[in-house]
PDB file of C-alpha atoms in Angstrom:
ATOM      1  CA  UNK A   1      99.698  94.591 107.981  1.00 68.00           C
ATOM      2  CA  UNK A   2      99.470  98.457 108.988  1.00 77.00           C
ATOM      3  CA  UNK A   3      98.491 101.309 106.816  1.00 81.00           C
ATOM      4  CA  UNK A   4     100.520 104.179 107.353  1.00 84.00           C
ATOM      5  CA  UNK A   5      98.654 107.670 106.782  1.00 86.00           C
ATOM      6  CA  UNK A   6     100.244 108.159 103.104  1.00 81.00           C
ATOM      7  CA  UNK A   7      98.235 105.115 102.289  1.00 77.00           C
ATOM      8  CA  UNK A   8     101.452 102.708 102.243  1.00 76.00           C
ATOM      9  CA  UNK A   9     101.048  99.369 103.912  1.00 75.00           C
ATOM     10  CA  UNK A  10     103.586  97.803 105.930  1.00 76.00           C
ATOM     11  CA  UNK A  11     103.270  94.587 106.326  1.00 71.00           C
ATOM     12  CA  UNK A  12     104.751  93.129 109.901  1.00 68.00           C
ATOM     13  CA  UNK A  13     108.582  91.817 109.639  1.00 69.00           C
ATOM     14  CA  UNK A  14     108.558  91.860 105.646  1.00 61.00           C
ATOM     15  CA  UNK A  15     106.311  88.791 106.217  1.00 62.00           C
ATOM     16  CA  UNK A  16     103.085  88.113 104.531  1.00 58.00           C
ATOM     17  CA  UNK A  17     102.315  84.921 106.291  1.00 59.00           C
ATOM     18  CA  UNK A  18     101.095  86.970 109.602  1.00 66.00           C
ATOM     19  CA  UNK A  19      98.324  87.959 106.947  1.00 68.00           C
ATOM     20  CA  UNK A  20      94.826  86.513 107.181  1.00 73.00           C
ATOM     21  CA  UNK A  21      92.231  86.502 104.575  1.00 76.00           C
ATOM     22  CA  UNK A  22      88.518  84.583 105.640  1.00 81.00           C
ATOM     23  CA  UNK A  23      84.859  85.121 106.245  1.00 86.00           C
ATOM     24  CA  UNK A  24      84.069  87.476 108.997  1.00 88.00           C
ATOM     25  CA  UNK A  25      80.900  88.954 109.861  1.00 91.00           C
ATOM     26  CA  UNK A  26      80.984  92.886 110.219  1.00 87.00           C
ATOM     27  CA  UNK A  27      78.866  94.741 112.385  1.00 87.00           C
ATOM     28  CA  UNK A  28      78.478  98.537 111.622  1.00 90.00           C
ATOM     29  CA  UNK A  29      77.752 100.716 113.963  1.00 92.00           C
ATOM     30  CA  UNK A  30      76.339 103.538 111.595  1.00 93.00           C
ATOM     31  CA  UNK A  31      73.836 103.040 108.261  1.00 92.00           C
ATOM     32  CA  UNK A  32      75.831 105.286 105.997  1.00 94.00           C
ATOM     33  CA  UNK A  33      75.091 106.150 102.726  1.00 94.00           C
ATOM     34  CA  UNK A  34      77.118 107.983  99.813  1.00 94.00           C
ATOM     35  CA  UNK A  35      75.198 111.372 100.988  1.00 93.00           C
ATOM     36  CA  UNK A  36      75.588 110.672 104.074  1.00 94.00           C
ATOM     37  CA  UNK A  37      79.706 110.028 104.182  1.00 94.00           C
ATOM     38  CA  UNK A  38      80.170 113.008 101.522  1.00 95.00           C
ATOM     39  CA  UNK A  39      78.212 115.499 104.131  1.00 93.00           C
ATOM     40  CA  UNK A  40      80.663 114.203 107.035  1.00 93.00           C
ATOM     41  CA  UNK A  41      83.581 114.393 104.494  1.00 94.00           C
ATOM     42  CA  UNK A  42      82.605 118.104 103.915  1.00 93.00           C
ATOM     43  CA  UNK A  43      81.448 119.134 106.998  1.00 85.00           C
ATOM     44  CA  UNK A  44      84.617 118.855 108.675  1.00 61.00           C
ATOM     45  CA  UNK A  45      84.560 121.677 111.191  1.00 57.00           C
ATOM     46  CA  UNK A  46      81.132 121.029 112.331  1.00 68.00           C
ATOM     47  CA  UNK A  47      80.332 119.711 115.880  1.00 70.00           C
ATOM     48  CA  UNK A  48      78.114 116.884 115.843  1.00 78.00           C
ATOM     49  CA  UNK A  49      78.415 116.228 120.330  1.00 74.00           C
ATOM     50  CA  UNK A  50      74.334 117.022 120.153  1.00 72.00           C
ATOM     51  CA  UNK A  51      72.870 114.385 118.357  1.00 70.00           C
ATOM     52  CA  UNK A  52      68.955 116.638 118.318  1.00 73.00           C
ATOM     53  CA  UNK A  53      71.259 119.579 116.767  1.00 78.00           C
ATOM     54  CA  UNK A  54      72.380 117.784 113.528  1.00 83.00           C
ATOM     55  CA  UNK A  55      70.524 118.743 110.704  1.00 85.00           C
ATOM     56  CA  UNK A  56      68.001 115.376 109.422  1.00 86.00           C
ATOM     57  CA  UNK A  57      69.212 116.504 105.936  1.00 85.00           C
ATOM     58  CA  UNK A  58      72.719 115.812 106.740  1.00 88.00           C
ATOM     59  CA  UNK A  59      72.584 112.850 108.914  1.00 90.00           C
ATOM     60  CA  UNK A  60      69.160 111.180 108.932  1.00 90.00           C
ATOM     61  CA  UNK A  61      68.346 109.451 112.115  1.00 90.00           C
ATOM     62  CA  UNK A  62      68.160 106.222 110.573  1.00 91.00           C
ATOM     63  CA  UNK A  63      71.604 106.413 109.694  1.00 91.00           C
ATOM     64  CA  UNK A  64      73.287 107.452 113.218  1.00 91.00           C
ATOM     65  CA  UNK A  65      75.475 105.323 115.169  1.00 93.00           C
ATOM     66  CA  UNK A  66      74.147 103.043 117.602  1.00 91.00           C
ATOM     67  CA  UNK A  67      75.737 100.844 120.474  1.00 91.00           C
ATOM     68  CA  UNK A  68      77.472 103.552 122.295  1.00 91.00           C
ATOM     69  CA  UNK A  69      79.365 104.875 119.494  1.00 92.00           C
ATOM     70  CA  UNK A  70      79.194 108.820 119.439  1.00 91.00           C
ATOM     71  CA  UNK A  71      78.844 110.612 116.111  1.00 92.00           C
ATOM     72  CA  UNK A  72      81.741 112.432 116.351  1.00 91.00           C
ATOM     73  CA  UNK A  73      83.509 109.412 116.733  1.00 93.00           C
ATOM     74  CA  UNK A  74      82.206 107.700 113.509  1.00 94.00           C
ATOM     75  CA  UNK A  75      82.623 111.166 111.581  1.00 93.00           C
ATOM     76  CA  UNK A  76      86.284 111.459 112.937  1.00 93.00           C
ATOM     77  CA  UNK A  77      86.458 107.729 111.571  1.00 93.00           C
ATOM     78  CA  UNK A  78      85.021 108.762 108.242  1.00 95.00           C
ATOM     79  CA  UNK A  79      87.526 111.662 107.806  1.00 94.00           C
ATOM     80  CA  UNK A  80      90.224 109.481 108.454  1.00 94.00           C
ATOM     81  CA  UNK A  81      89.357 106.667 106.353  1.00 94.00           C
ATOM     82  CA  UNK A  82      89.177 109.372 103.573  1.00 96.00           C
ATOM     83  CA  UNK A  83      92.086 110.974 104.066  1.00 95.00           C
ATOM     84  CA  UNK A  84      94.277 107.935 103.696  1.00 94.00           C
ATOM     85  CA  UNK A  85      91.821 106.713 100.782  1.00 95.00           C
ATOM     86  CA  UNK A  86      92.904 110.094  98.776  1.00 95.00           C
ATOM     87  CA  UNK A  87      96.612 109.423  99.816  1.00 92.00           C
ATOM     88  CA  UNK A  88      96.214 105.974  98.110  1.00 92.00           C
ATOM     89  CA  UNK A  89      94.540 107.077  95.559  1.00 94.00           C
ATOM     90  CA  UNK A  90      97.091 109.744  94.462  1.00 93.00           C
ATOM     91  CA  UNK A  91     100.095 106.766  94.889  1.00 90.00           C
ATOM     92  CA  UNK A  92      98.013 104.574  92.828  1.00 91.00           C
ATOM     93  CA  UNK A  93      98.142 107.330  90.132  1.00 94.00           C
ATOM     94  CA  UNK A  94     101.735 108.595  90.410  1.00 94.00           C
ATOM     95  CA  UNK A  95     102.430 104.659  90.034  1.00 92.00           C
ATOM     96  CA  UNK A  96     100.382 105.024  86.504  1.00 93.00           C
ATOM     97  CA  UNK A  97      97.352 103.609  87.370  1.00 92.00           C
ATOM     98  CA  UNK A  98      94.724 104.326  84.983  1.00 89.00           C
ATOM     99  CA  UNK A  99      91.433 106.527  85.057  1.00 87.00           C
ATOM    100  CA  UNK A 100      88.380 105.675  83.317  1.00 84.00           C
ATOM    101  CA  UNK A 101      85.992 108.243  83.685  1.00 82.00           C
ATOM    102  CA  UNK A 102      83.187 107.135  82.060  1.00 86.00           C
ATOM    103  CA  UNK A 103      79.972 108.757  82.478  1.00 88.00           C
ATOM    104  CA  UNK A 104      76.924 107.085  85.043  1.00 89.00           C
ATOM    105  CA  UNK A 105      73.503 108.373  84.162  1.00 92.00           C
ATOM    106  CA  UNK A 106      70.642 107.955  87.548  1.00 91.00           C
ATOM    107  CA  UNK A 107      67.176 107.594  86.406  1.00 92.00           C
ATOM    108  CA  UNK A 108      64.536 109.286  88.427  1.00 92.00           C
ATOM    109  CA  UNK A 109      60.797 106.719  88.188  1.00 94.00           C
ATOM    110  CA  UNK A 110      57.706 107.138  88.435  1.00 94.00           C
ATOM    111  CA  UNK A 111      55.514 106.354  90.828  1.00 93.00           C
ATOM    112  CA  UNK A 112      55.029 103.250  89.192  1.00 94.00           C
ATOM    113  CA  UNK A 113      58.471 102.155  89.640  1.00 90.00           C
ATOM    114  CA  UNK A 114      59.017 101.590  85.356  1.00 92.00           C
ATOM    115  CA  UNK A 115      58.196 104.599  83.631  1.00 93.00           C
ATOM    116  CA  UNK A 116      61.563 107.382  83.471  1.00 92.00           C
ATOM    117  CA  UNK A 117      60.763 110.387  84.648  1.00 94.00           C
ATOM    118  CA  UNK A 118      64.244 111.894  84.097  1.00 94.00           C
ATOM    119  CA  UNK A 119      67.547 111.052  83.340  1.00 94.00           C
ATOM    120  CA  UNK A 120      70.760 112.499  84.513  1.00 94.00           C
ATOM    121  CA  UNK A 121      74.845 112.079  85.182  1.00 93.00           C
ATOM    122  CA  UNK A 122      75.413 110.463  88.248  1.00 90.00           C
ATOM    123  CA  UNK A 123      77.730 112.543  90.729  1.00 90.00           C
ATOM    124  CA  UNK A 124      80.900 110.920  91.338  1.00 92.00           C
ATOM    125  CA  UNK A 125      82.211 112.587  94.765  1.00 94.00           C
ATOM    126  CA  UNK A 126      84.808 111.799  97.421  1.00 96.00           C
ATOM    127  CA  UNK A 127      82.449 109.795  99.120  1.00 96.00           C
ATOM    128  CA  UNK A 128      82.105 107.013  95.996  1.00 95.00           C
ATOM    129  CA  UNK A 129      86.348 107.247  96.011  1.00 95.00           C
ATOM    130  CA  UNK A 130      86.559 106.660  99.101  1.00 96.00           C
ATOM    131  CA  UNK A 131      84.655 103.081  99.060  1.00 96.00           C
ATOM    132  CA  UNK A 132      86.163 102.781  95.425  1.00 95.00           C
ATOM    133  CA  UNK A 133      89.525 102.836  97.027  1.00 94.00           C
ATOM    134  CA  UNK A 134      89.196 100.527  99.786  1.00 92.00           C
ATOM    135  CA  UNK A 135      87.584  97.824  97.392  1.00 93.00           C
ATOM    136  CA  UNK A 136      90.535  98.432  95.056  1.00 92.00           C
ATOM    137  CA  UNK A 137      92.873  97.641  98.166  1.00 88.00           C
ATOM    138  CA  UNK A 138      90.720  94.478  99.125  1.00 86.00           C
ATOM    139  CA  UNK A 139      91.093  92.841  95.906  1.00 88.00           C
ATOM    140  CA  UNK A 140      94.464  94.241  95.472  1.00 85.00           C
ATOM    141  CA  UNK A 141      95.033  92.355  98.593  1.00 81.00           C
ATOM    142  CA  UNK A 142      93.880  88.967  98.154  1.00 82.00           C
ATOM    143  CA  UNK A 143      95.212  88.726  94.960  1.00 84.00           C
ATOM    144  CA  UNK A 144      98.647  88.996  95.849  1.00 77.00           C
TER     145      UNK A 144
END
């Protein structure tokens, strides 16, 4: 199948037999994280073609792309994936899907890893949609 940019998938010939559905083994070429994706997502205009430049706080070092694969590449990636994530998300709405908005609460420990320290709403941000919409699609997919 193809995804167009609206988020609609065409699938080749009107034919779902040409689909495939199996184990696979994925190899990333970037460690991102939620924090990590949301600063690309909102950083949009910022050049990233220095790799010593990029602020840690932004884009740790453990979580930049390795195996040739440019940062600016993967960010470009990112943006993309997100934009036609949002698009889907929006036609899964119009079509009436539902939203349940329930609140997440983080818990900050101590240094003994038990005790809570603090206790607060956990930010749901375009980054979390993003991988929210994707596994939506997945299982949307197979169970077709």
């Amino acid at each position: 199948w193809k995804m167009n940019l609206d988020g609609s998938l065409q699938s080749p010939n009107n034919s779902k037999d040409e689909v495939w559905y199996g184990r696979t083994v994925i190899k990333s070429c970037a460690r991102l994280d939620y924090s990590t994706a949301q600063n690309i997502i909102d950083s949009k205009d910022h050049d990233l073609t220095n790799n010593d430049s990029v602020d840690e706080s932004m884009w740790p070092m453990s979580r930049r792309p390795t195996g040739g694969h440019t940062m600016n590449e993967v960010a470009a990636d990112v943006r993309l994936m997100h934009k036609v994530a949002m698009a889907r998300r929006k036609l899964r709405f119009d079509n009436g899907a539902l939203a349940l908005n329930g609140v997440k609460l983080s818990f900050r420990l101590d240094s003994d890893g038990e005790t809570p320290m603090m206790c607060a709403p956990y930010p749901i941000r375009d980054s979390n949609r993003l991988v929210e919409e994707y596994m939506l699609l997945a299982n949307y997919l197979v169970a077709q």
